Amino acid sequence: MNNDVIILDNARVAIHDAVILRDITLTVPRGAFVGILGPNGAGKTTLLTLLNGLHHPTSGSVTVLGRRPHTHEGHALRSEIGYVAQVDPVDRRLPISVRETVMVARYGRLGWLRRPGPKDRACVAEALAAVDIEHLADRPLGHLSGGEYQRVAIARALAQEPRIFLFDEPTASIDPRVQSEIVALVEAIHKTHDVTSLYVTHDLNTLPMSCTTVMLMRDGAVWASGTRDEMLDEARLTELYAGAPVREAGV
């Protein structure tokens, strides 16, 4: 039985004439916690949206949980992928509570014509408890701090009951004093929920210690990959961020 939940084979993404991802080849086994590090514009976010079926490969193949995310299988597949992006500004007048926001995640499994039942309400309550925001359940979403909002985003992803988590710069735009709390929360969720996690960041200081495998990206390509100790070598990182000629490598 194949233990790999993510398989990319020479996957390329181009928008018009611009190549965004260049021949990405990688495999991610079930339960792995992979850190993806690189400068801004390296293609890290595009890689995650490719896995989530929001970008189509121009060439090559993408398989996630045994399915092709950019085909008709993508809608069902996205209910099994929890995506947490960086904090976005929220209109303070938005008339939706924290509990209602997290409940939205259940509709991927329910379908829009079915109403949430006791199981869905219990799942939402468990997600709120897991990120320690039960006390905020009835607060309007627009009244939260950046760190609180990100906890809601993680709870919403948890409520999907995903098999894969994609974290896209989850600590960006958050008070530095709160960043370490979000990183610790991400690590705890990976450890306790039997998931496979990919964590994107451009900031080495926010890369979770639990990421035992690290992939370095630049210019839309996998520049290098390997163990955490190998990839976080000071000389290697200096070269990565200094804009030296690209060296492509598979994972």
CSV table of C-alpha atoms in Angstrom, one decimal:
chain,number,residue,atom,x,y,z
A,1,MET,CA,0.0,0.0,0.0
A,2,ASN,CA,1.4,3.4,-1.0
A,3,ASN,CA,1.9,5.6,2.1
A,4,ASP,CA,2.4,8.8,0.1
A,5,VAL,CA,-0.5,11.2,0.4
A,6,ILE,CA,0.9,13.9,-1.9
A,7,ILE,CA,2.7,13.1,-5.1
A,8,LEU,CA,3.9,15.6,-7.7
A,9,ASP,CA,5.7,14.6,-10.8
A,10,ASN,CA,7.3,17.4,-12.9
A,11,ALA,CA,4.3,19.7,-12.1
A,12,ARG,CA,4.5,23.1,-13.7
A,13,VAL,CA,2.1,26.0,-13.4
A,14,ALA,CA,2.1,28.9,-15.9
A,15,ILE,CA,-0.2,31.9,-16.0
A,16,HIS,CA,-0.2,33.3,-19.5
A,17,ASP,CA,3.5,33.3,-20.4
A,18,ALA,CA,4.8,33.5,-16.8
A,19,VAL,CA,6.0,30.2,-15.3
A,20,ILE,CA,5.0,30.3,-11.6
A,21,LEU,CA,6.1,26.7,-10.6
A,22,ARG,CA,8.9,24.9,-12.5
A,23,ASP,CA,8.8,21.1,-12.7
A,24,ILE,CA,8.1,20.3,-9.1
A,25,THR,CA,8.7,16.7,-8.1
A,26,LEU,CA,8.0,15.6,-4.5
A,27,THR,CA,6.4,13.0,-2.4
A,28,VAL,CA,5.0,13.5,1.1
A,29,PRO,CA,4.3,10.4,3.2
A,30,ARG,CA,1.3,10.1,5.6
A,31,GLY,CA,1.9,11.9,8.9
A,32,ALA,CA,4.8,14.0,7.7
A,33,PHE,CA,5.3,17.6,8.9
A,34,VAL,CA,7.1,19.4,6.0
A,35,GLY,CA,8.4,22.9,6.3
A,36,ILE,CA,8.6,24.9,3.1
A,37,LEU,CA,11.0,27.8,3.3
A,38,GLY,CA,12.0,30.5,0.8
A,39,PRO,CA,12.0,34.2,0.0
A,40,ASN,CA,8.8,36.0,-1.0
A,41,GLY,CA,7.8,35.2,-4.6
A,42,ALA,CA,9.4,31.7,-4.5
A,43,GLY,CA,6.2,30.0,-5.5
A,44,LYS,CA,5.4,28.6,-2.0
A,45,THR,CA,1.7,29.7,-1.9
A,46,THR,CA,1.1,28.6,-5.5
A,47,LEU,CA,2.4,25.2,-4.5
A,48,LEU,CA,-0.3,25.0,-1.8
A,49,THR,CA,-3.1,26.2,-4.1
A,50,LEU,CA,-2.0,23.6,-6.6
A,51,LEU,CA,-2.4,20.9,-4.0
A,52,ASN,CA,-5.8,22.4,-3.1
A,53,GLY,CA,-7.0,22.3,-6.7
A,54,LEU,CA,-7.2,26.1,-7.1
A,55,HIS,CA,-4.4,26.1,-9.7
A,56,HIS,CA,-4.2,23.6,-12.6
A,57,PRO,CA,-0.9,22.1,-13.6
A,58,THR,CA,0.2,23.2,-17.1
A,59,SER,CA,2.1,20.0,-17.3
A,60,GLY,CA,3.1,17.1,-15.1
A,61,SER,CA,0.8,15.4,-12.6
A,62,VAL,CA,-0.6,16.2,-9.1
A,63,THR,CA,-2.1,13.5,-6.9
A,64,VAL,CA,-3.4,14.2,-3.4
A,65,LEU,CA,-5.0,11.4,-1.3
A,66,GLY,CA,-5.1,9.3,-4.4
A,67,ARG,CA,-7.1,11.9,-6.4
A,68,ARG,CA,-6.4,14.7,-8.9
A,69,PRO,CA,-7.3,18.0,-7.2
A,70,HIS,CA,-7.8,20.0,-10.4
A,71,THR,CA,-10.4,17.6,-11.8
A,72,HIS,CA,-14.0,16.9,-10.8
A,73,GLU,CA,-12.6,15.2,-7.8
A,74,GLY,CA,-11.3,18.5,-6.4
A,75,HIS,CA,-14.5,19.6,-4.6
A,76,ALA,CA,-14.8,16.5,-2.4
A,77,LEU,CA,-11.0,16.4,-1.9
A,78,ARG,CA,-11.0,20.0,-0.5
A,79,SER,CA,-13.2,18.9,2.3
A,80,GLU,CA,-10.3,16.7,3.5
A,81,ILE,CA,-7.7,19.5,3.3
A,82,GLY,CA,-7.6,22.2,5.9
A,83,TYR,CA,-6.1,25.4,4.6
A,84,VAL,CA,-5.0,28.2,6.9
A,85,ALA,CA,-3.7,31.4,5.3
A,86,GLN,CA,-2.2,34.5,6.8
A,87,VAL,CA,-4.4,37.0,8.6
A,88,ASP,CA,-6.6,39.1,6.3
A,89,PRO,CA,-8.3,42.3,7.4
A,90,VAL,CA,-11.9,41.8,8.4
A,91,ASP,CA,-14.7,44.4,8.2
A,92,ARG,CA,-15.6,45.0,11.9
A,93,ARG,CA,-19.2,45.4,10.8
A,94,LEU,CA,-19.4,41.8,9.4
A,95,PRO,CA,-22.4,40.2,11.2
A,96,ILE,CA,-21.0,36.8,11.8
A,97,SER,CA,-19.8,35.2,15.1
A,98,VAL,CA,-16.8,33.1,15.8
A,99,ARG,CA,-19.0,30.0,16.2
A,100,GLU,CA,-20.8,30.7,12.9
A,101,THR,CA,-17.5,31.2,11.1
A,102,VAL,CA,-16.2,27.8,12.3
A,103,MET,CA,-19.5,26.1,11.4
A,104,VAL,CA,-19.0,27.1,7.8
A,105,ALA,CA,-16.4,24.4,7.6
A,106,ARG,CA,-19.0,21.7,8.1
A,107,TYR,CA,-20.8,22.5,4.9
A,108,GLY,CA,-18.1,20.9,2.8
A,109,ARG,CA,-19.3,17.6,4.2
A,110,LEU,CA,-23.0,18.4,4.7
A,111,GLY,CA,-23.7,20.1,1.4
A,112,TRP,CA,-25.5,23.5,1.2
A,113,LEU,CA,-29.0,22.0,1.4
A,114,ARG,CA,-28.5,20.3,4.7
A,115,ARG,CA,-28.6,21.9,8.1
A,116,PRO,CA,-26.0,21.3,10.8
A,117,GLY,CA,-27.0,18.7,13.3
A,118,PRO,CA,-25.8,17.7,16.8
A,119,LYS,CA,-22.6,16.0,15.4
A,120,ASP,CA,-21.7,19.2,13.6
A,121,ARG,CA,-22.3,21.4,16.6
A,122,ALA,CA,-20.2,19.0,18.7
A,123,CYS,CA,-17.4,19.1,16.1
A,124,VAL,CA,-17.4,22.9,16.2
A,125,ALA,CA,-17.3,23.0,20.0
A,126,GLU,CA,-14.3,20.5,20.0
A,127,ALA,CA,-12.5,22.7,17.4
A,128,LEU,CA,-13.0,25.8,19.5
A,129,ALA,CA,-11.8,24.0,22.6
A,130,ALA,CA,-8.7,22.7,20.7
A,131,VAL,CA,-7.5,26.2,20.0
A,132,ASP,CA,-8.7,27.6,23.4
A,133,ILE,CA,-11.3,30.1,22.2
A,134,GLU,CA,-14.5,28.7,23.6
A,135,HIS,CA,-14.9,32.0,25.5
A,136,LEU,CA,-15.0,33.8,22.1
A,137,ALA,CA,-17.6,31.7,20.5
A,138,ASP,CA,-20.3,34.4,20.4
A,139,ARG,CA,-18.0,37.3,19.7
A,140,PRO,CA,-18.3,39.0,16.3
A,141,LEU,CA,-15.5,38.0,14.0
A,142,GLY,CA,-14.5,41.6,13.3
A,143,HIS,CA,-13.9,42.3,16.9
A,144,LEU,CA,-10.9,39.9,17.2
A,145,SER,CA,-7.2,40.6,17.4
A,146,GLY,CA,-4.9,39.1,14.7
A,147,GLY,CA,-3.9,36.2,17.0
A,148,GLU,CA,-7.5,35.5,17.9
A,149,TYR,CA,-8.6,35.6,14.3
A,150,GLN,CA,-5.9,33.1,13.4
A,151,ARG,CA,-7.0,30.7,16.1
A,152,VAL,CA,-10.5,30.9,14.5
A,153,ALA,CA,-9.0,30.1,11.1
A,154,ILE,CA,-7.3,27.0,12.6
A,155,ALA,CA,-10.5,26.0,14.4
A,156,ARG,CA,-12.4,26.3,11.1
A,157,ALA,CA,-9.9,24.1,9.4
A,158,LEU,CA,-10.1,21.6,12.2
A,159,ALA,CA,-13.9,21.4,12.0
A,160,GLN,CA,-13.5,20.0,8.5
A,161,GLU,CA,-11.9,16.9,10.0
A,162,PRO,CA,-9.1,17.1,7.4
A,163,ARG,CA,-6.5,14.5,6.6
A,164,ILE,CA,-4.1,17.2,5.4
A,165,PHE,CA,-3.3,20.6,6.7
A,166,LEU,CA,-1.8,23.4,4.6
A,167,PHE,CA,-0.4,26.3,6.6
A,168,ASP,CA,0.4,29.4,4.4
A,169,GLU,CA,2.4,31.9,6.5
A,170,PRO,CA,0.0,31.6,9.4
A,171,THR,CA,2.0,33.9,11.7
A,172,ALA,CA,2.5,36.7,9.1
A,173,SER,CA,1.0,40.1,10.2
A,174,ILE,CA,0.6,38.9,13.8
A,175,ASP,CA,2.1,40.5,16.8
A,176,PRO,CA,5.6,38.9,17.3
A,177,ARG,CA,4.7,38.1,20.9
A,178,VAL,CA,1.7,36.0,19.7
A,179,GLN,CA,3.6,34.2,16.8
A,180,SER,CA,5.2,31.6,19.1
A,181,GLU,CA,1.7,30.7,20.5
A,182,ILE,CA,0.4,30.1,17.0
A,183,VAL,CA,3.4,28.0,16.1
A,184,ALA,CA,3.0,25.9,19.3
A,185,LEU,CA,-0.7,25.5,18.5
A,186,VAL,CA,0.1,24.3,14.9
A,187,GLU,CA,2.6,21.8,16.4
A,188,ALA,CA,0.1,20.5,18.9
A,189,ILE,CA,-2.6,20.0,16.3
A,190,HIS,CA,-0.2,18.1,14.0
A,191,LYS,CA,0.8,15.8,16.9
A,192,THR,CA,-2.7,15.1,18.2
A,193,HIS,CA,-4.8,14.9,15.1
A,194,ASP,CA,-3.0,12.3,13.0
A,195,VAL,CA,-2.7,14.6,10.0
A,196,THR,CA,-0.1,15.4,7.3
A,197,SER,CA,1.0,19.0,7.4
A,198,LEU,CA,2.8,21.4,5.1
A,199,TYR,CA,3.9,24.7,6.6
A,200,VAL,CA,5.0,27.6,4.4
A,201,THR,CA,7.0,30.5,5.7
A,202,HIS,CA,9.6,33.0,4.5
A,203,ASP,CA,10.7,33.6,8.1
A,204,LEU,CA,13.1,31.0,9.6
A,205,ASN,CA,12.2,32.1,13.1
A,206,THR,CA,8.6,30.9,12.7
A,207,LEU,CA,9.4,27.5,11.3
A,208,PRO,CA,8.1,24.8,13.7
A,209,MET,CA,10.7,22.7,15.4
A,210,SER,CA,8.5,19.6,14.5
A,211,CYS,CA,9.2,20.1,10.8
A,212,THR,CA,11.8,17.3,10.5
A,213,THR,CA,11.8,17.6,6.7
A,214,VAL,CA,12.4,21.0,5.1
A,215,MET,CA,12.1,22.0,1.4
A,216,LEU,CA,13.7,25.2,0.2
A,217,MET,CA,12.1,27.1,-2.7
A,218,ARG,CA,13.2,29.9,-5.0
A,219,ASP,CA,12.1,31.2,-8.4
A,220,GLY,CA,9.3,28.7,-8.6
A,221,ALA,CA,11.5,25.7,-8.1
A,222,VAL,CA,12.5,23.3,-5.4
A,223,TRP,CA,16.0,24.5,-4.7
A,224,ALA,CA,17.0,21.8,-2.2
A,225,SER,CA,15.3,19.5,0.3
A,226,GLY,CA,16.3,17.2,3.1
A,227,THR,CA,16.5,16.9,6.9
A,228,ARG,CA,16.0,20.0,9.0
A,229,ASP,CA,19.6,20.1,10.1
A,230,GLU,CA,20.9,19.8,6.5
A,231,MET,CA,18.6,22.5,5.1
A,232,LEU,CA,19.0,25.0,7.9
A,233,ASP,CA,22.7,25.2,7.5
A,234,GLU,CA,23.8,28.9,7.7
A,235,ALA,CA,25.8,28.8,4.5
A,236,ARG,CA,22.9,27.2,2.6
A,237,LEU,CA,20.4,29.7,3.8
A,238,THR,CA,22.6,32.6,3.0
A,239,GLU,CA,22.9,31.3,-0.6
A,240,LEU,CA,19.1,30.7,-0.8
A,241,TYR,CA,18.3,34.3,0.2
A,242,ALA,CA,21.2,36.0,-1.6
A,243,GLY,CA,19.8,35.4,-5.1
A,244,ALA,CA,22.5,33.0,-6.3
A,245,PRO,CA,21.8,31.0,-9.4
A,246,VAL,CA,18.9,28.6,-9.0
A,247,ARG,CA,19.8,24.9,-8.3
A,248,GLU,CA,16.7,22.7,-8.8
A,249,ALA,CA,16.3,19.5,-7.0
A,250,GLY,CA,13.5,17.1,-6.3
A,251,VAL,CA,12.2,16.0,-2.9
